Amino acid sequence: MEQEEKLSLDFGNGEIYEVWLEVATYPADKNIKVCVFTEKEEEIWKLFELTTDMGIPLEKNQTFLLPSYDLEQIVEFIKKNGLGQLKEEICCSGCMEYPLFEFQEETLKKLDPEGYAAYEQAYQERGEVKNPEFQKEIKTADFQWAYGTEELALRVDYYAMNQNLYVELYSKEDGAWEPFSDLTVNLPGYCLEPGTACISGDFSKENIQFIQEHGLGTLLPWKAQSGMGQYAVVKFHLEELRKFDQAGVAAFCNQHGLQKTMQEERRQSR
């Protein structure tokens, strides 16, 4: 959709893009979603999503910014164009910290009137939220293996090839979170039920023990075959994974249309 006004985005590497914003709504919690687009060689490209979803209903015009891009440059872009302001709160998910952000309503109405009107209607239908609660610290779990005990964080995603569940483990090295190992593996020919995944053959015994000790899933009575190897298969409990990575699980559920399933699991766990 052609926007009334385009903005300038400088990535700091000599590349300056003319961009526009499109406003949408996350289906699970009706929070605001904003994506950045540009046009290159007469084709429309989505540069990135400015926001991310945690599956947590927020106050009007509030969202979480993605920290994976150069946050300093993004904040400069936001200030320059009067898009809104950072709040003091952050939400921890996986091994990352997501800053809370509040958009300037009038600016978004000007940049994408149709998209904002659709968001506003969805927000009104959902109802107002005050003082939402979200995770303030990175959640970890102990992993037992031959070299002792590791304190690990989890990151949840899905594989691009078939959208099977992907879970990665992170350990803290010199104050920074670094990849430790993959908990899951994506095998060719297996399009699994959403939430079900094959377990990585690296440290397979330790991986299964880790899953069972922390109630992350249920080991299924069959194994997947690939080449000469066999791989354990686990039906993960998404609500338990969500305690470690709200953003990752929300994105996985949005991809597979599992928002209602997650809401039901949350009600049952209370």
mmCIF file of C-alpha atoms in Angstrom:
data_model
loop_
_atom_site.group_PDB
_atom_site.id
_atom_site.type_symbol
_atom_site.label_atom_id
_atom_site.label_comp_id
_atom_site.label_asym_id
_atom_site.label_seq_id
_atom_site.Cartn_x
_atom_site.Cartn_y
_atom_site.Cartn_z
ATOM 1 C CA MET A 1 0.000 0.000 0.000
ATOM 2 C CA GLU A 2 1.387 3.434 -0.971
ATOM 3 C CA GLN A 3 1.907 5.632 2.057
ATOM 4 C CA GLU A 4 1.198 9.390 2.244
ATOM 5 C CA GLU A 5 4.691 10.075 3.553
ATOM 6 C CA LYS A 6 8.048 8.324 3.267
ATOM 7 C CA LEU A 7 10.812 8.477 5.855
ATOM 8 C CA SER A 8 14.597 8.287 5.643
ATOM 9 C CA LEU A 9 16.441 5.432 7.380
ATOM 10 C CA ASP A 10 20.247 5.538 7.723
ATOM 11 C CA PHE A 11 21.887 2.219 8.648
ATOM 12 C CA GLY A 12 25.206 3.968 9.297
ATOM 13 C CA ASN A 13 27.077 2.067 6.573
ATOM 14 C CA GLY A 14 26.552 4.522 3.747
ATOM 15 C CA GLU A 15 23.154 3.084 2.836
ATOM 16 C CA ILE A 16 20.177 5.402 3.234
ATOM 17 C CA TYR A 17 16.731 4.033 2.436
ATOM 18 C CA GLU A 18 13.479 5.772 1.718
ATOM 19 C CA VAL A 19 11.036 3.758 3.805
ATOM 20 C CA TRP A 20 7.442 3.708 4.929
ATOM 21 C CA LEU A 21 5.679 2.046 7.854
ATOM 22 C CA GLU A 22 2.721 -0.293 7.734
ATOM 23 C CA VAL A 23 0.600 -0.820 10.830
ATOM 24 C CA ALA A 24 -1.041 -4.161 11.578
ATOM 25 C CA THR A 25 -2.288 -6.148 14.575
ATOM 26 C CA TYR A 26 -0.853 -9.267 16.217
ATOM 27 C CA PRO A 27 -3.637 -11.874 16.188
ATOM 28 C CA ALA A 28 -3.079 -13.383 19.647
ATOM 29 C CA ASP A 29 -3.226 -10.306 21.863
ATOM 30 C CA LYS A 30 -4.292 -7.499 19.459
ATOM 31 C CA ASN A 31 -1.112 -5.532 20.165
ATOM 32 C CA ILE A 32 0.157 -3.139 17.540
ATOM 33 C CA LYS A 33 2.553 -4.442 14.874
ATOM 34 C CA VAL A 34 4.722 -2.141 12.737
ATOM 35 C CA CYS A 35 6.845 -3.178 9.735
ATOM 36 C CA VAL A 36 9.330 -1.108 7.730
ATOM 37 C CA PHE A 37 9.164 -1.302 3.920
ATOM 38 C CA THR A 38 11.169 0.127 1.039
ATOM 39 C CA GLU A 39 11.082 0.001 -2.746
ATOM 40 C CA LYS A 40 14.060 -1.291 -4.709
ATOM 41 C CA GLU A 41 14.200 -1.795 -8.487
ATOM 42 C CA GLU A 42 10.412 -1.305 -8.654
ATOM 43 C CA GLU A 43 9.831 -4.098 -6.123
ATOM 44 C CA ILE A 44 8.516 -3.679 -2.578
ATOM 45 C CA TRP A 45 10.774 -5.137 0.128
ATOM 46 C CA LYS A 46 10.036 -5.592 3.819
ATOM 47 C CA LEU A 47 13.247 -4.463 5.504
ATOM 48 C CA PHE A 48 12.284 -5.674 8.976
ATOM 49 C CA GLU A 49 9.619 -5.772 11.658
ATOM 50 C CA LEU A 50 10.136 -2.901 14.044
ATOM 51 C CA THR A 51 8.094 -4.681 16.720
ATOM 52 C CA THR A 52 7.731 -8.151 18.180
ATOM 53 C CA ASP A 53 4.948 -10.031 19.959
ATOM 54 C CA MET A 54 5.046 -11.690 23.376
ATOM 55 C CA GLY A 55 1.475 -12.911 23.528
ATOM 56 C CA ILE A 56 0.905 -10.423 26.367
ATOM 57 C CA PRO A 57 -1.906 -7.842 25.939
ATOM 58 C CA LEU A 58 -0.379 -4.374 26.337
ATOM 59 C CA GLU A 59 -1.746 -0.873 26.757
ATOM 60 C CA LYS A 60 -2.822 1.023 23.650
ATOM 61 C CA ASN A 61 0.022 1.836 21.198
ATOM 62 C CA GLN A 62 2.544 -0.095 23.292
ATOM 63 C CA THR A 63 4.769 -2.831 21.914
ATOM 64 C CA PHE A 64 8.212 -4.366 22.293
ATOM 65 C CA LEU A 65 11.043 -3.399 19.945
ATOM 66 C CA LEU A 66 13.199 -6.085 18.364
ATOM 67 C CA PRO A 67 16.707 -5.875 19.871
ATOM 68 C CA SER A 68 18.330 -7.888 17.058
ATOM 69 C CA TYR A 69 18.893 -4.815 14.896
ATOM 70 C CA ASP A 70 21.158 -1.905 15.806
ATOM 71 C CA LEU A 71 18.892 -0.584 18.535
ATOM 72 C CA GLU A 72 20.776 2.708 18.816
ATOM 73 C CA GLN A 73 20.166 3.529 15.147
ATOM 74 C CA ILE A 74 16.543 2.396 15.377
ATOM 75 C CA VAL A 75 15.969 4.640 18.400
ATOM 76 C CA GLU A 76 17.560 7.534 16.472
ATOM 77 C CA PHE A 77 15.204 6.820 13.548
ATOM 78 C CA ILE A 78 12.253 6.787 15.972
ATOM 79 C CA LYS A 79 13.231 10.100 17.594
ATOM 80 C CA LYS A 80 13.945 11.808 14.276
ATOM 81 C CA ASN A 81 10.501 10.954 12.928
ATOM 82 C CA GLY A 82 8.524 11.500 16.130
ATOM 83 C CA LEU A 83 7.268 7.918 16.211
ATOM 84 C CA GLY A 84 7.094 7.624 19.991
ATOM 85 C CA GLN A 85 9.231 6.995 23.042
ATOM 86 C CA LEU A 86 10.977 4.199 24.887
ATOM 87 C CA LYS A 87 9.512 3.278 28.259
ATOM 88 C CA GLU A 88 11.595 2.282 31.266
ATOM 89 C CA GLU A 89 10.400 -1.320 31.328
ATOM 90 C CA ILE A 90 11.984 -4.239 29.481
ATOM 91 C CA CYS A 91 10.737 -7.779 28.897
ATOM 92 C CA CYS A 92 13.186 -10.675 29.003
ATOM 93 C CA SER A 93 12.582 -13.497 26.551
ATOM 94 C CA GLY A 94 14.981 -16.257 25.572
ATOM 95 C CA CYS A 95 18.386 -14.698 26.214
ATOM 96 C CA MET A 96 17.452 -11.193 25.055
ATOM 97 C CA GLU A 97 15.989 -8.023 26.526
ATOM 98 C CA TYR A 98 13.138 -6.338 24.631
ATOM 99 C CA PRO A 99 12.517 -2.650 25.427
ATOM 100 C CA LEU A 100 8.929 -1.526 25.858
ATOM 101 C CA PHE A 101 7.941 1.235 23.442
ATOM 102 C CA GLU A 102 4.918 3.475 23.060
ATOM 103 C CA PHE A 103 4.025 4.810 19.609
ATOM 104 C CA GLN A 104 2.770 8.346 19.022
ATOM 105 C CA GLU A 105 -0.809 7.802 17.902
ATOM 106 C CA GLU A 106 -1.139 10.852 15.671
ATOM 107 C CA THR A 107 2.088 10.032 13.807
ATOM 108 C CA LEU A 108 0.960 6.504 12.979
ATOM 109 C CA LYS A 109 -2.465 7.745 11.906
ATOM 110 C CA LYS A 110 -0.717 10.059 9.465
ATOM 111 C CA LEU A 111 1.709 7.426 8.123
ATOM 112 C CA ASP A 112 -0.793 4.573 7.728
ATOM 113 C CA PRO A 113 -4.390 5.683 8.397
ATOM 114 C CA GLU A 114 -6.011 2.449 7.194
ATOM 115 C CA GLY A 115 -3.646 0.155 9.084
ATOM 116 C CA TYR A 116 -3.969 2.174 12.275
ATOM 117 C CA ALA A 117 -7.776 2.263 12.040
ATOM 118 C CA ALA A 118 -7.855 -1.544 11.773
ATOM 119 C CA TYR A 119 -5.535 -1.856 14.790
ATOM 120 C CA GLU A 120 -7.619 0.590 16.817
ATOM 121 C CA GLN A 121 -10.789 -1.367 16.108
ATOM 122 C CA ALA A 122 -9.130 -4.646 17.160
ATOM 123 C CA TYR A 123 -7.820 -2.975 20.326
ATOM 124 C CA GLN A 124 -11.271 -1.630 21.224
ATOM 125 C CA GLU A 125 -12.843 -5.049 20.694
ATOM 126 C CA ARG A 126 -10.210 -6.628 22.952
ATOM 127 C CA GLY A 127 -10.626 -4.087 25.719
ATOM 128 C CA GLU A 128 -8.314 -1.842 27.689
ATOM 129 C CA VAL A 129 -5.373 -3.242 29.656
ATOM 130 C CA LYS A 130 -3.671 -1.527 32.574
ATOM 131 C CA ASN A 131 -0.278 -2.384 34.095
ATOM 132 C CA PRO A 132 0.444 -5.620 32.173
ATOM 133 C CA GLU A 133 2.861 -8.073 33.775
ATOM 134 C CA PHE A 134 5.790 -9.557 31.897
ATOM 135 C CA GLN A 135 9.069 -11.304 32.581
ATOM 136 C CA LYS A 136 11.738 -8.977 34.017
ATOM 137 C CA GLU A 137 14.625 -11.477 34.200
ATOM 138 C CA ILE A 138 16.061 -14.106 31.852
ATOM 139 C CA LYS A 139 14.802 -17.529 32.929
ATOM 140 C CA THR A 140 17.362 -20.343 33.014
ATOM 141 C CA ALA A 141 17.479 -24.068 33.760
ATOM 142 C CA ASP A 142 20.310 -26.411 34.782
ATOM 143 C CA PHE A 143 21.687 -28.819 32.169
ATOM 144 C CA GLN A 144 23.563 -31.860 33.468
ATOM 145 C CA TRP A 145 26.281 -33.378 31.294
ATOM 146 C CA ALA A 146 29.710 -35.013 31.489
ATOM 147 C CA TYR A 147 31.433 -31.695 32.269
ATOM 148 C CA GLY A 148 29.185 -30.731 35.147
ATOM 149 C CA THR A 149 26.196 -28.400 35.327
ATOM 150 C CA GLU A 150 25.473 -25.598 32.886
ATOM 151 C CA GLU A 151 22.973 -22.817 33.499
ATOM 152 C CA LEU A 152 21.192 -22.398 30.176
ATOM 153 C CA ALA A 153 18.624 -20.113 28.551
ATOM 154 C CA LEU A 154 16.322 -21.287 25.740
ATOM 155 C CA ARG A 155 15.467 -19.669 22.415
ATOM 156 C CA VAL A 156 12.375 -20.831 20.499
ATOM 157 C CA ASP A 157 11.954 -20.485 16.738
ATOM 158 C CA TYR A 158 10.856 -22.550 13.738
ATOM 159 C CA TYR A 159 12.794 -23.997 10.819
ATOM 160 C CA ALA A 160 12.360 -22.154 7.520
ATOM 161 C CA MET A 161 12.082 -25.353 5.470
ATOM 162 C CA ASN A 162 8.985 -26.871 7.067
ATOM 163 C CA GLN A 163 8.190 -24.662 10.090
ATOM 164 C CA ASN A 164 8.941 -27.464 12.572
ATOM 165 C CA LEU A 165 9.709 -26.321 16.117
ATOM 166 C CA TYR A 166 13.307 -25.258 16.779
ATOM 167 C CA VAL A 167 14.781 -24.915 20.278
ATOM 168 C CA GLU A 168 18.309 -23.646 20.859
ATOM 169 C CA LEU A 169 20.250 -23.594 24.142
ATOM 170 C CA TYR A 170 22.447 -20.696 25.275
ATOM 171 C CA SER A 171 25.097 -20.450 27.995
ATOM 172 C CA LYS A 172 26.656 -17.333 29.461
ATOM 173 C CA GLU A 173 30.324 -16.750 28.608
ATOM 174 C CA ASP A 174 32.184 -13.693 29.918
ATOM 175 C CA GLY A 175 28.898 -11.953 30.661
ATOM 176 C CA ALA A 176 27.356 -12.563 27.223
ATOM 177 C CA TRP A 177 24.907 -15.242 26.097
ATOM 178 C CA GLU A 178 26.425 -17.547 23.470
ATOM 179 C CA PRO A 179 25.002 -20.586 21.611
ATOM 180 C CA PHE A 180 25.598 -23.796 23.579
ATOM 181 C CA SER A 181 23.862 -26.412 21.396
ATOM 182 C CA ASP A 182 20.681 -27.187 19.488
ATOM 183 C CA LEU A 183 18.079 -29.051 21.503
ATOM 184 C CA THR A 184 16.182 -30.035 18.343
ATOM 185 C CA VAL A 185 17.123 -31.105 14.817
ATOM 186 C CA ASN A 186 15.236 -30.720 11.545
ATOM 187 C CA LEU A 187 15.139 -33.959 9.573
ATOM 188 C CA PRO A 188 14.231 -34.061 5.860
ATOM 189 C CA GLY A 189 10.869 -35.632 5.134
ATOM 190 C CA TYR A 190 9.367 -34.950 8.564
ATOM 191 C CA CYS A 191 6.611 -32.318 8.719
ATOM 192 C CA LEU A 192 5.603 -32.769 12.327
ATOM 193 C CA GLU A 193 2.552 -31.719 14.300
ATOM 194 C CA PRO A 194 3.132 -28.178 15.599
ATOM 195 C CA GLY A 195 5.020 -28.380 18.885
ATOM 196 C CA THR A 196 6.508 -31.796 18.147
ATOM 197 C CA ALA A 197 10.236 -31.976 17.319
ATOM 198 C CA CYS A 198 13.086 -34.403 16.773
ATOM 199 C CA ILE A 199 15.807 -34.209 19.429
ATOM 200 C CA SER A 200 19.378 -33.485 18.411
ATOM 201 C CA GLY A 201 21.698 -36.502 18.412
ATOM 202 C CA ASP A 202 24.422 -34.419 20.067
ATOM 203 C CA PHE A 203 24.125 -35.158 23.803
ATOM 204 C CA SER A 204 20.867 -36.988 23.041
ATOM 205 C CA LYS A 205 20.652 -38.665 26.460
ATOM 206 C CA GLU A 206 21.416 -35.387 28.247
ATOM 207 C CA ASN A 207 18.931 -33.501 26.080
ATOM 208 C CA ILE A 208 16.095 -35.870 26.927
ATOM 209 C CA GLN A 209 16.989 -35.757 30.618
ATOM 210 C CA PHE A 210 16.967 -31.943 30.481
ATOM 211 C CA ILE A 211 13.521 -31.916 28.825
ATOM 212 C CA GLN A 212 12.042 -34.344 31.345
ATOM 213 C CA GLU A 213 13.603 -32.756 34.438
ATOM 214 C CA HIS A 214 12.171 -29.342 33.575
ATOM 215 C CA GLY A 215 8.791 -30.551 32.290
ATOM 216 C CA LEU A 216 9.369 -29.145 28.805
ATOM 217 C CA GLY A 217 7.709 -31.981 26.925
ATOM 218 C CA THR A 218 6.696 -35.627 26.643
ATOM 219 C CA LEU A 219 8.888 -38.257 25.002
ATOM 220 C CA LEU A 220 6.888 -40.060 22.301
ATOM 221 C CA PRO A 221 7.100 -43.865 21.834
ATOM 222 C CA TRP A 222 8.538 -43.710 18.307
ATOM 223 C CA LYS A 223 11.784 -42.479 16.752
ATOM 224 C CA ALA A 224 12.561 -40.626 13.543
ATOM 225 C CA GLN A 225 14.983 -42.197 11.084
ATOM 226 C CA SER A 226 17.568 -40.331 9.025
ATOM 227 C CA GLY A 227 20.368 -42.228 7.310
ATOM 228 C CA MET A 228 21.796 -44.664 9.820
ATOM 229 C CA GLY A 229 20.651 -42.643 12.802
ATOM 230 C CA GLN A 230 17.525 -42.665 14.936
ATOM 231 C CA TYR A 231 16.269 -39.602 16.773
ATOM 232 C CA ALA A 232 13.989 -39.303 19.779
ATOM 233 C CA VAL A 233 10.776 -37.342 19.218
ATOM 234 C CA VAL A 234 9.220 -35.061 21.847
ATOM 235 C CA LYS A 235 5.843 -33.359 22.073
ATOM 236 C CA PHE A 236 6.861 -30.059 23.690
ATOM 237 C CA HIS A 237 4.604 -28.224 26.134
ATOM 238 C CA LEU A 238 4.436 -24.776 24.553
ATOM 239 C CA GLU A 239 3.191 -23.156 27.731
ATOM 240 C CA GLU A 240 6.338 -24.370 29.531
ATOM 241 C CA LEU A 241 8.588 -23.154 26.700
ATOM 242 C CA ARG A 242 6.786 -19.825 26.883
ATOM 243 C CA LYS A 243 8.136 -19.328 30.413
ATOM 244 C CA PHE A 244 11.612 -19.184 28.857
ATOM 245 C CA ASP A 245 10.915 -17.411 25.559
ATOM 246 C CA GLN A 246 7.603 -15.575 25.263
ATOM 247 C CA ALA A 247 8.539 -13.892 21.981
ATOM 248 C CA GLY A 248 9.701 -17.107 20.315
ATOM 249 C CA VAL A 249 6.631 -19.101 21.329
ATOM 250 C CA ALA A 250 4.295 -16.263 20.303
ATOM 251 C CA ALA A 251 5.918 -16.142 16.832
ATOM 252 C CA PHE A 252 5.668 -19.939 16.527
ATOM 253 C CA CYS A 253 1.999 -19.901 17.508
ATOM 254 C CA ASN A 254 1.249 -17.046 15.100
ATOM 255 C CA GLN A 255 2.919 -19.013 12.310
ATOM 256 C CA HIS A 256 0.810 -22.114 13.016
ATOM 257 C CA GLY A 257 -2.452 -20.465 14.106
ATOM 258 C CA LEU A 258 -2.166 -21.815 17.651
ATOM 259 C CA GLN A 259 -3.185 -18.677 19.541
ATOM 260 C CA LYS A 260 -6.440 -20.191 20.871
ATOM 261 C CA THR A 261 -4.651 -23.404 21.861
ATOM 262 C CA MET A 262 -2.101 -21.435 23.882
ATOM 263 C CA GLN A 263 -4.790 -19.349 25.583
ATOM 264 C CA GLU A 264 -6.604 -22.547 26.589
ATOM 265 C CA GLU A 265 -3.384 -24.088 27.972
ATOM 266 C CA ARG A 266 -2.797 -20.916 29.975
ATOM 267 C CA ARG A 267 -6.275 -21.050 31.502
ATOM 268 C CA GLN A 268 -5.856 -24.715 32.445
ATOM 269 C CA SER A 269 -2.485 -24.095 34.095
ATOM 270 C CA ARG A 270 -3.875 -21.440 36.441
#
